[in-house]
mmCIF file of C-alpha atoms in Angstrom:
data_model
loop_
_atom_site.group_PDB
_atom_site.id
_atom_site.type_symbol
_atom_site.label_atom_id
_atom_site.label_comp_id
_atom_site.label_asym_id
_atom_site.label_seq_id
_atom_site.Cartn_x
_atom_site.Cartn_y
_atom_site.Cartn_z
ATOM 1 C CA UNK A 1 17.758 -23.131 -7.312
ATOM 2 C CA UNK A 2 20.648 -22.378 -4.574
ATOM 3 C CA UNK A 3 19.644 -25.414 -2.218
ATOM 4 C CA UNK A 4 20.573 -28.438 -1.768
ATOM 5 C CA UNK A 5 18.556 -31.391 0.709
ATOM 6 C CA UNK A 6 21.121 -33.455 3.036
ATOM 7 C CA UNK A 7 19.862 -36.571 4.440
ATOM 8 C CA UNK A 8 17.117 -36.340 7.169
ATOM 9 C CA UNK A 9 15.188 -33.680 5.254
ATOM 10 C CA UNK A 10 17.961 -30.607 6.388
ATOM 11 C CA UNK A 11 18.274 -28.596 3.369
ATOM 12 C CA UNK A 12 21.179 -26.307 3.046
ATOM 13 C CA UNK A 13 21.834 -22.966 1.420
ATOM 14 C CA UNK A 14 24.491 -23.133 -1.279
ATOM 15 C CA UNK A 15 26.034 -19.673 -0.827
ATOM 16 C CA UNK A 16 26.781 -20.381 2.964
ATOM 17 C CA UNK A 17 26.804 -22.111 5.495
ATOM 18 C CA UNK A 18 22.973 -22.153 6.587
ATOM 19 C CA UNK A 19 20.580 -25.406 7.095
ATOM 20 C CA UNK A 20 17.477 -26.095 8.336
ATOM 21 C CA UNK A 21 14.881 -28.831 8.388
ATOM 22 C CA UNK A 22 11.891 -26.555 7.281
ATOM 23 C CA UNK A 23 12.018 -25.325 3.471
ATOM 24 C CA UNK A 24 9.643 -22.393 4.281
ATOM 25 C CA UNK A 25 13.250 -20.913 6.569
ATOM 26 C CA UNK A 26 15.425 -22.176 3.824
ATOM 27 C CA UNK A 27 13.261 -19.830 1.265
ATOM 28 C CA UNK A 28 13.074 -17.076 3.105
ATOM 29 C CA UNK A 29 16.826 -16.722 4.091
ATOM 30 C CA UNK A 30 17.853 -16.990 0.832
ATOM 31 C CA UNK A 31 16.565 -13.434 0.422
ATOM 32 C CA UNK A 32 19.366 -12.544 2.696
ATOM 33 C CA UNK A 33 21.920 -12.945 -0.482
ATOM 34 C CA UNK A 34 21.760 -9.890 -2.147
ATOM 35 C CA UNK A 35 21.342 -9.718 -6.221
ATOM 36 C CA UNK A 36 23.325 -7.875 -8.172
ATOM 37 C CA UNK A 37 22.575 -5.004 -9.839
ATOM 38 C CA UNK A 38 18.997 -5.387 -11.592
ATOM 39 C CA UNK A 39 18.458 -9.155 -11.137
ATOM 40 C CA UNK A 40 15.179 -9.816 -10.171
ATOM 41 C CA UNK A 41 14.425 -11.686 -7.214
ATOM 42 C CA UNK A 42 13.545 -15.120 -7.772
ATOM 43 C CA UNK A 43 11.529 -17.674 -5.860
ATOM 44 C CA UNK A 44 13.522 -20.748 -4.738
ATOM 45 C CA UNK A 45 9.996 -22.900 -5.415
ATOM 46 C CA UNK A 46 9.078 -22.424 -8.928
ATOM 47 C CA UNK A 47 11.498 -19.594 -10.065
ATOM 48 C CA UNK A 48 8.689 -17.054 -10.504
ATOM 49 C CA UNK A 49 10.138 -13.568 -10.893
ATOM 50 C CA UNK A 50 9.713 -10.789 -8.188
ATOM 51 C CA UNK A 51 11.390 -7.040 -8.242
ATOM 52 C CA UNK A 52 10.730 -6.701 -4.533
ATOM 53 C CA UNK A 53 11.537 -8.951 -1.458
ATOM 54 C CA UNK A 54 8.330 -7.611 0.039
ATOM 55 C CA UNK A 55 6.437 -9.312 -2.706
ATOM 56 C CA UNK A 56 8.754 -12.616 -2.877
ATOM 57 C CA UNK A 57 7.895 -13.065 0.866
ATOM 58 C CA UNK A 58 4.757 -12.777 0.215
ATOM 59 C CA UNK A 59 4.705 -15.318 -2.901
ATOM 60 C CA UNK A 60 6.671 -18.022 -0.594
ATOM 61 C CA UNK A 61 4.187 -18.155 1.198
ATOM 62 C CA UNK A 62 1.747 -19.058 -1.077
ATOM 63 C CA UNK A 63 3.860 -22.441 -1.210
ATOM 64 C CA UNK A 64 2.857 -23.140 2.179
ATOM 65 C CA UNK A 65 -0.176 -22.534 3.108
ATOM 66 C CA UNK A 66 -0.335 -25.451 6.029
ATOM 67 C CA UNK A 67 2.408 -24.145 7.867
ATOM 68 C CA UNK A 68 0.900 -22.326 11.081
ATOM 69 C CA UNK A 69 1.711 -18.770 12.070
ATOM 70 C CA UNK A 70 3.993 -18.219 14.915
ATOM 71 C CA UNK A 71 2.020 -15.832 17.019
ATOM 72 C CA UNK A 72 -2.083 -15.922 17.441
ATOM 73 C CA UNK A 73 -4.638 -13.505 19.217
ATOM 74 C CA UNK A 74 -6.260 -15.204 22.128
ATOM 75 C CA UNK A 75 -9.184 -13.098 21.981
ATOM 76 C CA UNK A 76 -10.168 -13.656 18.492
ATOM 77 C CA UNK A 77 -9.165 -15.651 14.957
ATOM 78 C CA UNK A 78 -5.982 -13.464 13.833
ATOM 79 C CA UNK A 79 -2.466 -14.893 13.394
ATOM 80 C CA UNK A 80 0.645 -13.326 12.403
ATOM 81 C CA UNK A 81 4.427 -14.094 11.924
ATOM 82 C CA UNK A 82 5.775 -11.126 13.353
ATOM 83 C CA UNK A 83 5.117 -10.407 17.478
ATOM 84 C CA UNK A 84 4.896 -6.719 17.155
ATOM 85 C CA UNK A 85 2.191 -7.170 14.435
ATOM 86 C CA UNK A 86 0.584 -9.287 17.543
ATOM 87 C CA UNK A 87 1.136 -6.454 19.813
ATOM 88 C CA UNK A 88 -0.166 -3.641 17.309
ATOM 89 C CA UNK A 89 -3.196 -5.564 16.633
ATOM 90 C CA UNK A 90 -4.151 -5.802 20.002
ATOM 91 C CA UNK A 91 -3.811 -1.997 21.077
ATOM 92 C CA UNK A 92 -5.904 -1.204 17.709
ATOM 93 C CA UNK A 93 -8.453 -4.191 18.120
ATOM 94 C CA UNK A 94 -8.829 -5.230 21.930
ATOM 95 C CA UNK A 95 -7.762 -2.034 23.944
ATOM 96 C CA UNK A 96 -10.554 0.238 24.672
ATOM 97 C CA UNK A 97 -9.149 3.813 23.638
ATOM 98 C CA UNK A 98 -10.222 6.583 22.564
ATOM 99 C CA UNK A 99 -8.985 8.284 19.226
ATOM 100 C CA UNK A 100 -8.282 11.749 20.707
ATOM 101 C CA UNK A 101 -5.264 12.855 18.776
ATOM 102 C CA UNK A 102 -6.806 15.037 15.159
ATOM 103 C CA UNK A 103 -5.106 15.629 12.576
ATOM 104 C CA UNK A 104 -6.404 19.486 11.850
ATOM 105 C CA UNK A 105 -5.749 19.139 7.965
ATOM 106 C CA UNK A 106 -7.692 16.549 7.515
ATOM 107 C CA UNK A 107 -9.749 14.884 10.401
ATOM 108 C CA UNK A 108 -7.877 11.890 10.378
ATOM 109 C CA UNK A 109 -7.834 10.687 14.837
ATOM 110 C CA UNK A 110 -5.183 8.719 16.065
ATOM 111 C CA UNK A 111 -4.410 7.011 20.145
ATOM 112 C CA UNK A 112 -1.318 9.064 20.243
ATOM 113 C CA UNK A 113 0.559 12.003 20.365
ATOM 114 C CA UNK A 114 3.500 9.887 18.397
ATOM 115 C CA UNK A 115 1.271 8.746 15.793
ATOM 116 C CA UNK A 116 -0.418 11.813 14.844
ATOM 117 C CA UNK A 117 2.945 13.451 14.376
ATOM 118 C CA UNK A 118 4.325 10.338 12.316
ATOM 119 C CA UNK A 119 1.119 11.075 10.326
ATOM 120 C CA UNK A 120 1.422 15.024 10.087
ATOM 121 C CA UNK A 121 4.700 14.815 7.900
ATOM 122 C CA UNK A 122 1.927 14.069 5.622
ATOM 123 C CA UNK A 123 0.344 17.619 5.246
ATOM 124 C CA UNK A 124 4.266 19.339 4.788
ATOM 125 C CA UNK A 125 5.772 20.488 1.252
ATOM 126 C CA UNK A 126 9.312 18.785 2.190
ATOM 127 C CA UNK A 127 9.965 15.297 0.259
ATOM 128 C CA UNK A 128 13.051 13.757 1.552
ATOM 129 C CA UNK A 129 12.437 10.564 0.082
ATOM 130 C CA UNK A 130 13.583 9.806 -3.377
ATOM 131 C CA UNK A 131 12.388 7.009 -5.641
ATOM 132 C CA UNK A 132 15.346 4.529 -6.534
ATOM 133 C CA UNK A 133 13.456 4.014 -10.030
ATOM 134 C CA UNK A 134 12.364 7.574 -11.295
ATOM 135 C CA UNK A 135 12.887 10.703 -10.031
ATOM 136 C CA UNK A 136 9.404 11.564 -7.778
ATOM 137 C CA UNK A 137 10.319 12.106 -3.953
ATOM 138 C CA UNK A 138 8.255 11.596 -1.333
ATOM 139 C CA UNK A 139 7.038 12.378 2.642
ATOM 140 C CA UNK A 140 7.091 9.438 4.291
ATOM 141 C CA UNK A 141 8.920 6.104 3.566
ATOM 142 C CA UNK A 142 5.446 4.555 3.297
ATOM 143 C CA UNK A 143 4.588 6.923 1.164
ATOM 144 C CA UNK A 144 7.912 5.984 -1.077
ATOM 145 C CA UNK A 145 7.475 2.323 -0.449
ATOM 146 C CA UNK A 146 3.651 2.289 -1.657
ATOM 147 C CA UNK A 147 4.723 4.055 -4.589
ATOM 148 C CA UNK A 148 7.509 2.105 -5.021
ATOM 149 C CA UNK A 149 5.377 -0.943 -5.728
ATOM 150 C CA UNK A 150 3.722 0.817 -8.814
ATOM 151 C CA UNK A 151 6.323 -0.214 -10.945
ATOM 152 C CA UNK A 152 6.360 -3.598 -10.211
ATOM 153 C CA UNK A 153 3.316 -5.599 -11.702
ATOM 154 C CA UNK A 154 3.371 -7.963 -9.283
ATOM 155 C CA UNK A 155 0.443 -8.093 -6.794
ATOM 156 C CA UNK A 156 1.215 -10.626 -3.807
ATOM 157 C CA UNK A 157 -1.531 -9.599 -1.506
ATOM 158 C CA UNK A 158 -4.553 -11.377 -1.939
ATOM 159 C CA UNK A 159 -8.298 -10.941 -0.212
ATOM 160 C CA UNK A 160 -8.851 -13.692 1.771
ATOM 161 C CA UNK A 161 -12.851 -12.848 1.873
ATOM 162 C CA UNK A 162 -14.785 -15.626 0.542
ATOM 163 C CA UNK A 163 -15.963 -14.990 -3.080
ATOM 164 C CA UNK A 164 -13.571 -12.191 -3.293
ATOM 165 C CA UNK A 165 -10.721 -12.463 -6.214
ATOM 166 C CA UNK A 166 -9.225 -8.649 -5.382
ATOM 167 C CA UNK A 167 -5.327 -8.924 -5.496
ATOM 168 C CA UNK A 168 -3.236 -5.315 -4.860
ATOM 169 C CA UNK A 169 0.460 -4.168 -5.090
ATOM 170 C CA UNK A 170 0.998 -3.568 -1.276
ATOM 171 C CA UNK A 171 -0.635 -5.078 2.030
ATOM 172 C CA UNK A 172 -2.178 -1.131 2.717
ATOM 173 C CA UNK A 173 -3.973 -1.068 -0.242
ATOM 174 C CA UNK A 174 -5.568 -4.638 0.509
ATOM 175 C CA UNK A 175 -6.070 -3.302 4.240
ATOM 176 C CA UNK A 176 -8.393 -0.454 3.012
ATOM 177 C CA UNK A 177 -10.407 -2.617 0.846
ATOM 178 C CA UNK A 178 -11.197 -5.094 3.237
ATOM 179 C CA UNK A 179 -12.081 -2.345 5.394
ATOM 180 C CA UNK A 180 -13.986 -0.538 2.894
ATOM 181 C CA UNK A 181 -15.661 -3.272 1.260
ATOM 182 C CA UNK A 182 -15.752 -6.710 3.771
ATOM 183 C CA UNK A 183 -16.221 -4.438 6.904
ATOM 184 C CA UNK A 184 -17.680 -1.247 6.942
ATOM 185 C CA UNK A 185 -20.114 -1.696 3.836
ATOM 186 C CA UNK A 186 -21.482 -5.122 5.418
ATOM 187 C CA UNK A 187 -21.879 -3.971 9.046
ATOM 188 C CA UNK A 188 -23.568 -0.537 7.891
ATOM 189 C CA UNK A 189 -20.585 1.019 9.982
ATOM 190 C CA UNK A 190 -19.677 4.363 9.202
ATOM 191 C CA UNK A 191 -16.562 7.058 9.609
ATOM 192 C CA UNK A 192 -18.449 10.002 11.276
ATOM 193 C CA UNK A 193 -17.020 13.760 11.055
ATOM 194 C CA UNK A 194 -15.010 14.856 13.691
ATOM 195 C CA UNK A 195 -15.897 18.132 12.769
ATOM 196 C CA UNK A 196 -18.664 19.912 15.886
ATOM 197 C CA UNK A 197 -21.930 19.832 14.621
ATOM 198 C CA UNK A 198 -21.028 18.289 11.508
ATOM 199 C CA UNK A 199 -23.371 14.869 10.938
ATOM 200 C CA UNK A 200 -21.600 13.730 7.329
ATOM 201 C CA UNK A 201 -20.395 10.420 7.537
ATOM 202 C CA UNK A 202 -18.647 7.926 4.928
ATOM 203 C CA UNK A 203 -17.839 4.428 4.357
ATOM 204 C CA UNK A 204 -14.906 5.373 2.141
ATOM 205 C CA UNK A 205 -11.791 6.652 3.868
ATOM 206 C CA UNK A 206 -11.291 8.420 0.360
ATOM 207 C CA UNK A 207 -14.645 10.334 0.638
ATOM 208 C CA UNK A 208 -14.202 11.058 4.508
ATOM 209 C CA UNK A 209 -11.191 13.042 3.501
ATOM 210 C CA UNK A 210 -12.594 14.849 0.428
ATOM 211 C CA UNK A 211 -15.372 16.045 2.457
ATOM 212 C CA UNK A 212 -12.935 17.027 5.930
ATOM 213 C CA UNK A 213 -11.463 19.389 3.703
ATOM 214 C CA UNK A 214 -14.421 21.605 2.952
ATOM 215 C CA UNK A 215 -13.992 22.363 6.648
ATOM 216 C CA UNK A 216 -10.379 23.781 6.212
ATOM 217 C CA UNK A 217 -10.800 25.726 3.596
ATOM 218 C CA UNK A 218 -7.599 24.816 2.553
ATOM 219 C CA UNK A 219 -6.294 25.695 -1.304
ATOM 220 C CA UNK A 220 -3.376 23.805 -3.437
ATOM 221 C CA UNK A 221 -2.642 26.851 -5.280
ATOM 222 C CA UNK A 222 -0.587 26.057 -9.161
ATOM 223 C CA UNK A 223 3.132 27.371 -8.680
ATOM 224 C CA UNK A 224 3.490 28.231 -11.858
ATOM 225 C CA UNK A 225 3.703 31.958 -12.685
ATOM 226 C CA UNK A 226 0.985 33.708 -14.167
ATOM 227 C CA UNK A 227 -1.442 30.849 -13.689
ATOM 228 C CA UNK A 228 -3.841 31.426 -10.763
ATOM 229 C CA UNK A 229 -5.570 28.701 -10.413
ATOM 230 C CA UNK A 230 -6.233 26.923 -7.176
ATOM 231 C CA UNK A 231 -8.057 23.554 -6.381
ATOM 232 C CA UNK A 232 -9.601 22.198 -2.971
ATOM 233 C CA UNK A 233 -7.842 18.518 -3.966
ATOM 234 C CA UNK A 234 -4.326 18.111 -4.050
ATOM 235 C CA UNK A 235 -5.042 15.201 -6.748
ATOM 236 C CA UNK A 236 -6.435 18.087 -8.897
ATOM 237 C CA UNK A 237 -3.368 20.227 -9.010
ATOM 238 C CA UNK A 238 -1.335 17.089 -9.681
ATOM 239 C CA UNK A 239 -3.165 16.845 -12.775
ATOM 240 C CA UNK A 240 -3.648 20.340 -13.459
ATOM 241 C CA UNK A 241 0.164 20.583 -13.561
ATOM 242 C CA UNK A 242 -0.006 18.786 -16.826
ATOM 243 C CA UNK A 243 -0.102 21.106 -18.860
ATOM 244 C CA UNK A 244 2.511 22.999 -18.113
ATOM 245 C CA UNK A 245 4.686 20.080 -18.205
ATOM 246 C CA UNK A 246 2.936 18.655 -20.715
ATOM 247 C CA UNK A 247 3.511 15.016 -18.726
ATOM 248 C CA UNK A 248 0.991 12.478 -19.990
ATOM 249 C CA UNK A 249 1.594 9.687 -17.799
ATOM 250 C CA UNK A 250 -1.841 7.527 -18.647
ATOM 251 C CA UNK A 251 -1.161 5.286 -21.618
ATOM 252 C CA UNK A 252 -3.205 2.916 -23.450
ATOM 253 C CA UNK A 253 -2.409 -0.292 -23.251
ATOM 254 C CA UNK A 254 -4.203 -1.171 -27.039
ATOM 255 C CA UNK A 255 -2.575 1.654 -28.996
ATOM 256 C CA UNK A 256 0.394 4.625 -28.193
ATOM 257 C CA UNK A 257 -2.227 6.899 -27.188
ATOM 258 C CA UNK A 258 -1.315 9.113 -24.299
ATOM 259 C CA UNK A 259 -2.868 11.438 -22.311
ATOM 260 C CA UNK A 260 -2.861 13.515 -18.616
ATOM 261 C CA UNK A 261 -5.464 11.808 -16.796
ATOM 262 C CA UNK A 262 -7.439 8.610 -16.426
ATOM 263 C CA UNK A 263 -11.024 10.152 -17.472
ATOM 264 C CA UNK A 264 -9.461 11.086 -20.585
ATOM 265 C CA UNK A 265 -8.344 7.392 -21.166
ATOM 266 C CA UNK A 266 -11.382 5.976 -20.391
ATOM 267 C CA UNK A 267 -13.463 8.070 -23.141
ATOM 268 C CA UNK A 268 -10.843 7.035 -25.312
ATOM 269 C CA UNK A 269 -10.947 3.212 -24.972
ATOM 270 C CA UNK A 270 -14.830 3.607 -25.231
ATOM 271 C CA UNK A 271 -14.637 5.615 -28.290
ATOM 272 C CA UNK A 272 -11.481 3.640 -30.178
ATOM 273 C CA UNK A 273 -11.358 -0.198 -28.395
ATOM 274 C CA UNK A 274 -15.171 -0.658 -27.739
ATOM 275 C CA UNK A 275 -15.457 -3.848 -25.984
#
C-alpha cells in the first residue's frame, strides 16, 4: 500500500507530499496517481482489484460505512457527497414542475429545453465517442461510459432495499431498478403515455419506450444491400446484423459455444447444461 501513518493518526501519501487525518481522504486521493499503462486500480484497504476509478470509489467506500455524507436533504432522508448531486435532487424531487419538454422519438418528458436536447443526441446516427477497449462508438459519453463498464466484471453499486441482494456495473443501471422494482411496482405508480388519447401505461421504462414507438411509426431499416428488412426496435436490427457479419458475441460460459443472441443461449444451456 502507498501510505504511511505519522504520529497523531495523519497518514501520508508516499508518492507526494499529501496528509490527512481521515483514511477515507487518504484513499481516495491516491486515485489521483495515475497507473501506468494497463495496471489495474487497486484499493489502498485490502488490495482488491478495480479497472475503473468509478468502481474503486465506490468499493472505498464500502470500508467506511460510518463516515457521514457531507451534504443532506432537509426535506427528506437523502445524503450525498457531492453538492450538485444535492442540488439536482432537489429540482427532480422537491420542486413542483412540470415535465413539458417531449422527446418526439420516443415520449421520453424532461423540465428543460437543455435537457431534452442533451437527451435528443440520442435519436441521431452520428457516434463520436469511441470505446478505449474495442472498437464500438457511441452518442453520448454516458452512453460510452455505461458501456464502458461491460467489460469490467466488477459491480460496485449495490441496492440498499432491505432484502434486496441486486448489485450492477454502473449507478444508472441500479437507479432504474430501484425505480422499477422498490418504487413504482410497490406504490402501483405508473409511466402514463404522453401520447393524446392514448391510456397505455407501464411500470417498466423499457416497455414505456417499446410501446411510444408504435406511435412514430418509425423503421431501423438493415443497411446492407439487397436485404430489405426493417424492424420497429433498434435492438432487433442490432441483432439482425448478425448475420451478415456473422458476429456471435453471446458465449457460453460452460462450453465454446457461440451464438448471435441471448435466446439462442438460453435454449442452449437448457438443452446441453441442464441444471
Amino acid at each position: 500500500m502507498h501510505q504511511q501513518t505519522l504520529p497523531g493518526n495523519i497518514h501520508k501519501c508516499e508518492k507526494c507530499d499529501y496528509n490527512t487525518d481521515k483514511k477515507p481522504l487518504l484513499a481516495k486521493h491516491m486515485l489521483t496517481h495515475d497507473c501506468e499503462g494497463k495496471v489495474p486500480l487497486k484499493c489502498s484497504e485490502c488490495s482488491k482489484e478495480f479497472t475503473y476509478e468509478s468502481s474503486l470509489k465506490e468499493h472505498i467506500r464500502t470500508h467506511f460505512p460510518d463516515q457521514p455524507k457531507k451534504y443532506s436533504c432537509d426535506k427528506c432522508s437523502y445524503t450525498t457527497n457531492y453538492r450538485n448531486n444535492l442540488v439536482k435532487h432537489g429540482m427532480n424531487k422537491h420542486v413542483e414542475r412540470e415535465r413539458d419538454k417531449v422527446c418526439n422519438e420516443c415520449g421520453k418528458a424532461f423540465f428543460s429545453d437543455e435537457k431534452l436536447n442533451a437527451h435528443i443526441k440520442i435519436h441521431t446516427s452520428e457516434r463520436n465517442y469511441p470505446c478505449s477497449i474495442c472498437e464500438k462508438r457511441f452518442k453520448t459519453p454516458s452512453q460510452l461510459k455505461n458501456h464502458e463498464a461491460t467489460h469490467s466484471k466488477d459491480k460496485p453499486f449495490k441496492c440498499e432495499k432491505e432484502g434486496c441482494v441486486k448489485e450492477f456495473r454502473t449507478a444508472r443501471l441500479l437507479r432504474i431498478h430501484v425505480k422499477d422494482v422498490h418504487t413504482l411496482a410497490g406504490s402501483g405508480e405508473r409511466r402514463h403515455c404522453t401520447v393524446e388519447g392514448c391510456k397505455f401505461s407501464f411500470v417498466k421504462m423499457c416497455h414505456f419506450k417499446r410501446h411510444y414507438i408504435t406511435h412514430t411509426g418509425k423503421k431501423y431499416h438493415c443497411p446492407y444491400e439487397g436485404c430489405g428488412k426493417s424492424f420497429r426496435h433498434a435492438d432487433n436490427l442490432r441483432v439482425h446484423k448478425r448475420q451478415h457479419t456473422n458476429e456471435k458475441p453471446v458465449q457460453c460460459d460452460k462450453c465454446s459455444f457461440r451464438c448471435r443472441q441471448k435466446s439462442s443461449l438460453y435454449y442452449h444451456i437448457k438443452r446441453y447444461h441442464p441444471p
